[in-house]
JSON list of C-alpha atoms in Angstrom, two decimals:
[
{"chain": "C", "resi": 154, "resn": "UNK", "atom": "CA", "xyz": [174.38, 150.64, 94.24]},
{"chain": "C", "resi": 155, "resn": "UNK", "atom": "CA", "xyz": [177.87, 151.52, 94.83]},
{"chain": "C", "resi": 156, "resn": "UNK", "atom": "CA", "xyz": [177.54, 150.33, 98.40]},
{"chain": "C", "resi": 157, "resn": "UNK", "atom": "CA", "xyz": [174.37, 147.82, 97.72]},
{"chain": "C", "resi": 158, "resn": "UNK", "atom": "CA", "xyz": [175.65, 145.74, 95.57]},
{"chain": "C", "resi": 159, "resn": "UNK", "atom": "CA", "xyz": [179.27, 144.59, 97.00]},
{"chain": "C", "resi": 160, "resn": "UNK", "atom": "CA", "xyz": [177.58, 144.15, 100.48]},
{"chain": "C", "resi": 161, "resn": "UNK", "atom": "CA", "xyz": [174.87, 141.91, 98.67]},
{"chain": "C", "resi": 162, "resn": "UNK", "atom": "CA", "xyz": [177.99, 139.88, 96.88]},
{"chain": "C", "resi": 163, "resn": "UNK", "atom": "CA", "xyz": [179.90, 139.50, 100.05]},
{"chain": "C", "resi": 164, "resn": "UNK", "atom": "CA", "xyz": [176.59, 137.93, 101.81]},
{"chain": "C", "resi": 165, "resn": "UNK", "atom": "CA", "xyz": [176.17, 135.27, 98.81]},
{"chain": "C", "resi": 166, "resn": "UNK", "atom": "CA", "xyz": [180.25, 134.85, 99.47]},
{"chain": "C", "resi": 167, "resn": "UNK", "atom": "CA", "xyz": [179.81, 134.26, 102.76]},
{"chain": "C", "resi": 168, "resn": "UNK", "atom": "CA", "xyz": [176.46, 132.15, 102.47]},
{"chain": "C", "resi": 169, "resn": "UNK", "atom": "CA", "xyz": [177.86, 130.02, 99.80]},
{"chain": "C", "resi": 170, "resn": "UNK", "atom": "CA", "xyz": [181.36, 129.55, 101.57]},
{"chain": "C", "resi": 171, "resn": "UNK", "atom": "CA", "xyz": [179.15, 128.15, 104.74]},
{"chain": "C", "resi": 172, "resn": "UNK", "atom": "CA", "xyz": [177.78, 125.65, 101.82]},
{"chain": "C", "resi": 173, "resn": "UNK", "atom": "CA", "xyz": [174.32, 127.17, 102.39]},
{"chain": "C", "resi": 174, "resn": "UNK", "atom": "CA", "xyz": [171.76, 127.34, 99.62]},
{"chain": "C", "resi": 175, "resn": "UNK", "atom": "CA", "xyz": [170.32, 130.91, 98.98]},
{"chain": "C", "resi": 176, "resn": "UNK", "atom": "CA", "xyz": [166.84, 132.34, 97.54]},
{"chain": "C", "resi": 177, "resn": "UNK", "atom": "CA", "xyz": [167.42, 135.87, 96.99]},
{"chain": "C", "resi": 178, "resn": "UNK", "atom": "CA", "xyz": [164.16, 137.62, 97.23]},
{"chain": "C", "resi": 179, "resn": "UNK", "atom": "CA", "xyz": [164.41, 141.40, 95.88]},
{"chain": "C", "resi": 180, "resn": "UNK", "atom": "CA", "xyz": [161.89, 143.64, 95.58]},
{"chain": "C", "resi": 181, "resn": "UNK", "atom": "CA", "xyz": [161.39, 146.59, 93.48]},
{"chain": "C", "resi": 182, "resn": "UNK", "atom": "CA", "xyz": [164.53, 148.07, 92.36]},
{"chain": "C", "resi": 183, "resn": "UNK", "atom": "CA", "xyz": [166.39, 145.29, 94.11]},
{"chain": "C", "resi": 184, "resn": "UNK", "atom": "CA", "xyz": [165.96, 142.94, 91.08]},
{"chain": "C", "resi": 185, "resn": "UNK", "atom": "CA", "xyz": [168.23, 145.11, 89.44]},
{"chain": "C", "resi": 186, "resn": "UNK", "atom": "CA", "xyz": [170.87, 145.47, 92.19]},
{"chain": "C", "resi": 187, "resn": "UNK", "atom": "CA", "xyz": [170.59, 141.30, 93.01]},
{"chain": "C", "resi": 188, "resn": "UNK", "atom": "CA", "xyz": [170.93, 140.61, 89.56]},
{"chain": "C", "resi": 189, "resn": "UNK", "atom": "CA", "xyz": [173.89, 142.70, 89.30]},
{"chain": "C", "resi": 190, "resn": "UNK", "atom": "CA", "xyz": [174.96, 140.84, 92.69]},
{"chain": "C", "resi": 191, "resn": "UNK", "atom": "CA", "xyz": [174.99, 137.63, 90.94]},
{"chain": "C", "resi": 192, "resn": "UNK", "atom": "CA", "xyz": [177.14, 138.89, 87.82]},
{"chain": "C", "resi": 193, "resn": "UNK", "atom": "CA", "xyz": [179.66, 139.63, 90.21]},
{"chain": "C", "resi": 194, "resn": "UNK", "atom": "CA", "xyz": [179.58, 136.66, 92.48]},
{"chain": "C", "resi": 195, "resn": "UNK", "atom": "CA", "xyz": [181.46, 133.19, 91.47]},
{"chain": "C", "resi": 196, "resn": "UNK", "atom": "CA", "xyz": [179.50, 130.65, 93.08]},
{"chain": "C", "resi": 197, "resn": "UNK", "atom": "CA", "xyz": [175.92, 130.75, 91.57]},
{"chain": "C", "resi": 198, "resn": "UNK", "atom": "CA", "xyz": [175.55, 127.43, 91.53]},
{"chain": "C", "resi": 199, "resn": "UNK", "atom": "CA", "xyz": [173.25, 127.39, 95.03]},
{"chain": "C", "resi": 200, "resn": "UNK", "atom": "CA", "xyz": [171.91, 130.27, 94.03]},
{"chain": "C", "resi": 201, "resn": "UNK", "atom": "CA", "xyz": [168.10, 131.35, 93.19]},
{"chain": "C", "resi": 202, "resn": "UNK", "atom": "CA", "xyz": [166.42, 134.77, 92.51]},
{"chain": "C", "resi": 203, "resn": "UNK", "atom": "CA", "xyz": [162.76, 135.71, 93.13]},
{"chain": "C", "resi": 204, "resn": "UNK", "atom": "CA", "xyz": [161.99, 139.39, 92.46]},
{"chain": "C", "resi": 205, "resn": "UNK", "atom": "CA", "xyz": [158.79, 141.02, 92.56]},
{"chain": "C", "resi": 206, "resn": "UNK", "atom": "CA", "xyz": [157.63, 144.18, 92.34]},
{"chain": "C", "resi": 207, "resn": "UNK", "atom": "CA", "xyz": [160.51, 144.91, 89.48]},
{"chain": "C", "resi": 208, "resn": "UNK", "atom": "CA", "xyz": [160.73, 147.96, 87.18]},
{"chain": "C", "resi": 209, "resn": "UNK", "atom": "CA", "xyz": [163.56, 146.38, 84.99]},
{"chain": "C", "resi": 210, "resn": "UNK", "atom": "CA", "xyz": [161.60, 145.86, 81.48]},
{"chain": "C", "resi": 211, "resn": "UNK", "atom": "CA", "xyz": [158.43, 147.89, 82.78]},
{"chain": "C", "resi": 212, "resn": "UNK", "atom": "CA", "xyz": [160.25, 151.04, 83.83]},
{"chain": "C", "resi": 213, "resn": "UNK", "atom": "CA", "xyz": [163.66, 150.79, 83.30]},
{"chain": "C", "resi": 214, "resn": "UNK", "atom": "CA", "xyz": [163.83, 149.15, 79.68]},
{"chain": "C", "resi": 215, "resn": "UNK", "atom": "CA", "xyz": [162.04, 152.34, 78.14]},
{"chain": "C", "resi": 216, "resn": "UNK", "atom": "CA", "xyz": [164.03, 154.85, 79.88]},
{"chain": "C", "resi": 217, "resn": "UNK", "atom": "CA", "xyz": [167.45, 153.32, 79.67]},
{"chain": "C", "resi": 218, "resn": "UNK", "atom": "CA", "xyz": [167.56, 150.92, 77.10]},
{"chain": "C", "resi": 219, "resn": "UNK", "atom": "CA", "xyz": [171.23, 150.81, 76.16]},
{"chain": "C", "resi": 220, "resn": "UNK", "atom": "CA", "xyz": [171.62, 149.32, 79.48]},
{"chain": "C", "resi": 221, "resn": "UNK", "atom": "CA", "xyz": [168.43, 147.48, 80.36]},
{"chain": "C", "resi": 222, "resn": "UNK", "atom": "CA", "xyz": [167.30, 145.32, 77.52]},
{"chain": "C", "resi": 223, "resn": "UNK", "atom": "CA", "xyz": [166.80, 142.07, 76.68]},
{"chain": "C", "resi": 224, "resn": "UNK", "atom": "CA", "xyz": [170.32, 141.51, 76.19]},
{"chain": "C", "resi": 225, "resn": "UNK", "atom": "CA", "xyz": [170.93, 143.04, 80.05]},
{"chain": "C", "resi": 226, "resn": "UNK", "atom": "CA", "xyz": [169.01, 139.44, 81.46]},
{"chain": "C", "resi": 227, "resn": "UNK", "atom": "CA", "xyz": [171.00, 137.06, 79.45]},
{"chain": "C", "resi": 228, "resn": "UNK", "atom": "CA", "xyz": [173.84, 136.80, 81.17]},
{"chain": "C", "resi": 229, "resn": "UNK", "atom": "CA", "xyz": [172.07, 136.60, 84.87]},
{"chain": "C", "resi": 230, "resn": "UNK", "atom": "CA", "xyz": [169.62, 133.82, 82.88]},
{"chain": "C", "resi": 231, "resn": "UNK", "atom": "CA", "xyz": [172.76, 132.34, 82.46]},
{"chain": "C", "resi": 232, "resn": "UNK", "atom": "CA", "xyz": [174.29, 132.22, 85.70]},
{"chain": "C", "resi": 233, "resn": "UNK", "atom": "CA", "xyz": [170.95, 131.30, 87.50]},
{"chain": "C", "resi": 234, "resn": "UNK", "atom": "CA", "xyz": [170.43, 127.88, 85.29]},
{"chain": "C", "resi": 235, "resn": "UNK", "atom": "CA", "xyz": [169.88, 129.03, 81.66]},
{"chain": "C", "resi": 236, "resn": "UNK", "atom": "CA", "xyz": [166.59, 129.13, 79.86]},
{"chain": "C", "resi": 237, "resn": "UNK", "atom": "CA", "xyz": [165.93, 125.76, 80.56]},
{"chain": "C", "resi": 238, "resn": "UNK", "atom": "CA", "xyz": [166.75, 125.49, 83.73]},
{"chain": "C", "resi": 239, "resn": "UNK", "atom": "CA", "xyz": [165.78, 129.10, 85.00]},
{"chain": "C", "resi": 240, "resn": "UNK", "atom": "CA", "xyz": [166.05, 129.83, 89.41]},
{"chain": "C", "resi": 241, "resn": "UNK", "atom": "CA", "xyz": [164.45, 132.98, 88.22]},
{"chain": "C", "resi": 242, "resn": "UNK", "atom": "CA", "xyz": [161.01, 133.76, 89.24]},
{"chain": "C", "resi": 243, "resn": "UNK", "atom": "CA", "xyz": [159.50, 137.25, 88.67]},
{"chain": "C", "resi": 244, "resn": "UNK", "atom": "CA", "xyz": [156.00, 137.93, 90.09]},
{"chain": "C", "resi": 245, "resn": "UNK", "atom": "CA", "xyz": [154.01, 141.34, 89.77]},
{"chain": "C", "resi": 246, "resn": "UNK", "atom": "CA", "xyz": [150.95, 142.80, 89.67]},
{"chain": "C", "resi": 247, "resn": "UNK", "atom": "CA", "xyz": [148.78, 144.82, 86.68]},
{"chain": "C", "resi": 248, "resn": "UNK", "atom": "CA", "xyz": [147.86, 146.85, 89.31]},
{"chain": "C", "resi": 249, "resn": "UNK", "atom": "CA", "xyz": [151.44, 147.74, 90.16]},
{"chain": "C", "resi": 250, "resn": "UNK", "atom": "CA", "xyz": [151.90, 150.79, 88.02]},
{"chain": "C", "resi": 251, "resn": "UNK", "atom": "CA", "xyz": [156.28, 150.26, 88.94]},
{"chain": "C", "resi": 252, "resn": "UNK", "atom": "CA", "xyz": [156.75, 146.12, 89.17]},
{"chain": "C", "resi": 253, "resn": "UNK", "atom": "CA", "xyz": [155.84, 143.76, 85.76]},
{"chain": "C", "resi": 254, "resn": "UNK", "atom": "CA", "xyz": [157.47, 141.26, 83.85]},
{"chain": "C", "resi": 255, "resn": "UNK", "atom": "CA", "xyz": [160.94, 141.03, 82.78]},
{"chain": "C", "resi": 256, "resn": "UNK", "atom": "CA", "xyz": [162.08, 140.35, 79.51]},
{"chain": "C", "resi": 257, "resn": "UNK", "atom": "CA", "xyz": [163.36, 136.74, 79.41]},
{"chain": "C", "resi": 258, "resn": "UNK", "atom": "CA", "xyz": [162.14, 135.12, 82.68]},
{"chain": "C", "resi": 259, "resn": "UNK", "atom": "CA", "xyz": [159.41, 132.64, 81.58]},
{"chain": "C", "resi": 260, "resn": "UNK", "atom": "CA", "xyz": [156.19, 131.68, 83.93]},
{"chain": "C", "resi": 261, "resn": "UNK", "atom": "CA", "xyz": [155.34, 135.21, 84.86]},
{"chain": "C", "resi": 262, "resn": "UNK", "atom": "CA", "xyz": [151.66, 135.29, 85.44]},
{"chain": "C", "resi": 263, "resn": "UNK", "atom": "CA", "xyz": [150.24, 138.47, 86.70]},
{"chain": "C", "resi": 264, "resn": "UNK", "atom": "CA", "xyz": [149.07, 138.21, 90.37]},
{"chain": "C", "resi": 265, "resn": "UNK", "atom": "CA", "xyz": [145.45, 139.46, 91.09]},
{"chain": "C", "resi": 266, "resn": "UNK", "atom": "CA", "xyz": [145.43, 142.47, 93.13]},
{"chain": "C", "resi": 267, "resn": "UNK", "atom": "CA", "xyz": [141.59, 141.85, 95.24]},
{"chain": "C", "resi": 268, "resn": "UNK", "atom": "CA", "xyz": [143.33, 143.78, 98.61]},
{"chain": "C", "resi": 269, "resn": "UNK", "atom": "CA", "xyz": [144.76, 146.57, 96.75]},
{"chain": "C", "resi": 270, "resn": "UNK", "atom": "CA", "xyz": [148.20, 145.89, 97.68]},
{"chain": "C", "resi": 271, "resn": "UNK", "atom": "CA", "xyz": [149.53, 147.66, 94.49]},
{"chain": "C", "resi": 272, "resn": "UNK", "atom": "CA", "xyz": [153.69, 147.62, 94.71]},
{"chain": "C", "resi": 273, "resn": "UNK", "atom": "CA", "xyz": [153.59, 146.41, 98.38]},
{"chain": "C", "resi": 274, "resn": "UNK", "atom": "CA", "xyz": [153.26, 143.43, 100.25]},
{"chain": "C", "resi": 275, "resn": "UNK", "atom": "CA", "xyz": [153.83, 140.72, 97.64]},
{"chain": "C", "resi": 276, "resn": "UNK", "atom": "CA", "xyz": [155.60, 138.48, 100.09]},
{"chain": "C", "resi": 277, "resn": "UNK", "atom": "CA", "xyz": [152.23, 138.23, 101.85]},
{"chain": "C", "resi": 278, "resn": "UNK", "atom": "CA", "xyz": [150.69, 136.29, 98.81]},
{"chain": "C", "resi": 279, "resn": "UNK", "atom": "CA", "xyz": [150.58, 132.57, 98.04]},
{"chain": "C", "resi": 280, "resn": "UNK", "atom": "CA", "xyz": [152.29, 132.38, 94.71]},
{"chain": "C", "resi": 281, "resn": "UNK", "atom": "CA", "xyz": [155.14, 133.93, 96.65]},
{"chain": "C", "resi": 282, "resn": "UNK", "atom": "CA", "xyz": [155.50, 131.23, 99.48]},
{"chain": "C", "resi": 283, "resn": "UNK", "atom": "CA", "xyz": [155.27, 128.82, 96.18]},
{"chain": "C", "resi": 284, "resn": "UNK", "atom": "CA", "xyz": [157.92, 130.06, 94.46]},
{"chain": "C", "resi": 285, "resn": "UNK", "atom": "CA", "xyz": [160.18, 129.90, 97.12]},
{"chain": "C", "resi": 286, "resn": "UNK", "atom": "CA", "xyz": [159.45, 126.52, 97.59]},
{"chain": "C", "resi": 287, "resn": "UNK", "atom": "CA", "xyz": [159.62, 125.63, 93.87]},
{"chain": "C", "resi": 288, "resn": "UNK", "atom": "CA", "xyz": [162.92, 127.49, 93.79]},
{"chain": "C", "resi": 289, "resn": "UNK", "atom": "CA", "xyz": [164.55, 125.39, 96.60]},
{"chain": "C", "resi": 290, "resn": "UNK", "atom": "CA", "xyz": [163.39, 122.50, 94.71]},
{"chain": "C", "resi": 291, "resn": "UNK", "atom": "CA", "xyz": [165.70, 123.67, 91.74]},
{"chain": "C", "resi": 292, "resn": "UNK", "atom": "CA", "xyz": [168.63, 124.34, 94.37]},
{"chain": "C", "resi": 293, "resn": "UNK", "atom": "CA", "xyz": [171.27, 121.45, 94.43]},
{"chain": "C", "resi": 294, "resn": "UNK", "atom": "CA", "xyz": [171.90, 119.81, 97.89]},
{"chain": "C", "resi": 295, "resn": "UNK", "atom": "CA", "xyz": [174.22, 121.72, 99.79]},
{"chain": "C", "resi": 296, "resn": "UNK", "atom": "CA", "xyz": [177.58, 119.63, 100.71]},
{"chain": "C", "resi": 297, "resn": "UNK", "atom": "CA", "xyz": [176.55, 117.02, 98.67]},
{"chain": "C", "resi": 298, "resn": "UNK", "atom": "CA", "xyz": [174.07, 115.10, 97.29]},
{"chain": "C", "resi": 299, "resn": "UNK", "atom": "CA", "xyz": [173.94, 112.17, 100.52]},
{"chain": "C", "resi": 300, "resn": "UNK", "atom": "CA", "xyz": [172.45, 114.71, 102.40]},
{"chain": "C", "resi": 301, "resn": "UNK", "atom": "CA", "xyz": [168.96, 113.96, 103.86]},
{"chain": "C", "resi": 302, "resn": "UNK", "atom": "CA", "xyz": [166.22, 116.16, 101.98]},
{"chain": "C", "resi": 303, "resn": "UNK", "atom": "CA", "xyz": [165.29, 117.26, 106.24]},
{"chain": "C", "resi": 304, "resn": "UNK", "atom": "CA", "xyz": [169.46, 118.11, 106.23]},
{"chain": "C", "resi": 305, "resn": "UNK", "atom": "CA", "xyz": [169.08, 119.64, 103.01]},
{"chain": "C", "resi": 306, "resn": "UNK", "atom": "CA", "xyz": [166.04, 121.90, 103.51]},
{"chain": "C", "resi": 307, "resn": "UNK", "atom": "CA", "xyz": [168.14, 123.39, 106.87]},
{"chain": "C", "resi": 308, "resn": "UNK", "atom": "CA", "xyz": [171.24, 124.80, 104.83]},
{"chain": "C", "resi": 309, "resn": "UNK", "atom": "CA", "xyz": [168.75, 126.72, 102.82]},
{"chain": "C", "resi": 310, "resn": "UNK", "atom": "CA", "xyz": [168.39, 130.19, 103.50]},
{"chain": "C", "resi": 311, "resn": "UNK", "atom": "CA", "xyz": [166.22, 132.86, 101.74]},
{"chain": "C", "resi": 312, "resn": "UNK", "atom": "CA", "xyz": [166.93, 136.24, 101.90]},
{"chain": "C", "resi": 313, "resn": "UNK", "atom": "CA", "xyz": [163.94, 139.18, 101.30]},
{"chain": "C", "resi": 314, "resn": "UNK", "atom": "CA", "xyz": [165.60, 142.64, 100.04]},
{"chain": "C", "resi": 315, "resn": "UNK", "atom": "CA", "xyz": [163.62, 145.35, 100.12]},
{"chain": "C", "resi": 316, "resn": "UNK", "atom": "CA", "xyz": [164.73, 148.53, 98.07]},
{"chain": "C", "resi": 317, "resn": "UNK", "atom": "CA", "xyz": [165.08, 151.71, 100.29]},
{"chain": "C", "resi": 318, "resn": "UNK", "atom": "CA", "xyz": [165.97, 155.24, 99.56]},
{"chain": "C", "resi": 319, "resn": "UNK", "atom": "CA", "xyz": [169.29, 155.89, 100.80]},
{"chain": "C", "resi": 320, "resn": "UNK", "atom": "CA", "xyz": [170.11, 152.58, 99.12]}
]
């Protein structure tokens, strides 16, 4: 994470300085880096997050939890919109014995697992194509608000991270 997570914070840097709208779309343990990402990034205003796949309360709550907690997601709720207004979407599987639900991000249904996909391939499902969607609907206009929606749905850009090893 050393090297992950300033590259990841440079990229929302640059996408937000370029007025761009951003879905960040980690998987696995890149929930936890992108949500460390948008701690240290000051523009989270365009900004949304759709993990899937994550370990943070399912693994990593019960074997670190002086640093993941409930406590650990307030302050990322807060930068992505608050409780109320939440551009955090978490999907995962029961089937998934790494990814579930994380403590604090609301409308987490379990996805049904009929292909046997397990901890892979959740960008190939529906309810991941709809969040996206419902999480650019959340995202402000980029440059302003006179933009056409058309205009408006080209400065958007969503980004898939996918966890590897030597990350």
């Amino acid at each position: 994470s050393d090297t992950a997570v300033p590259r990841l914070i440079a990229q929302i840097t640059s996408d937000a300085n370029a007025g761009h709208r951003l879905v960040l779309a980690p998987h696995s343990q890149g929930a936890v880096i992108a949500a460390t990402a948008v701690l240290g990034s000051a523009d989270t205003d365009r900004l949304a997050l759709l993990s899937y796949g994550s370990p943070w309360s399912h693994l990593y709550a019960r074997f670190f939890p002086l640093y993941v907690n409930s406590a650990a997601t307030t302050e990322p709720i807060e930068r992505l919109g608050g409780p109320e207004q939440l551009r955090w979407r978490n999907l995962y599987r029961f089937t998934d014995p790494i990814g579930g639900p994380i403590d604090g991000v609301a409308d987490q249904t379990p996805l049904e697992d009929p292909c046997g996909r397990i901890h892979s391939d959740y960008w190939v499902e529906p309810q991941y194509a709809a969040a996206v969607a419902e999480l650019r609907l959340l995202l402000p206009p980029a440059g302003g608000k006179e933009q056409s929606t058309r205009a408006v749905n080209n400065t958007i850009r969503t980004r898939r991270l996918i966890s590897r090893p030597s990350d």
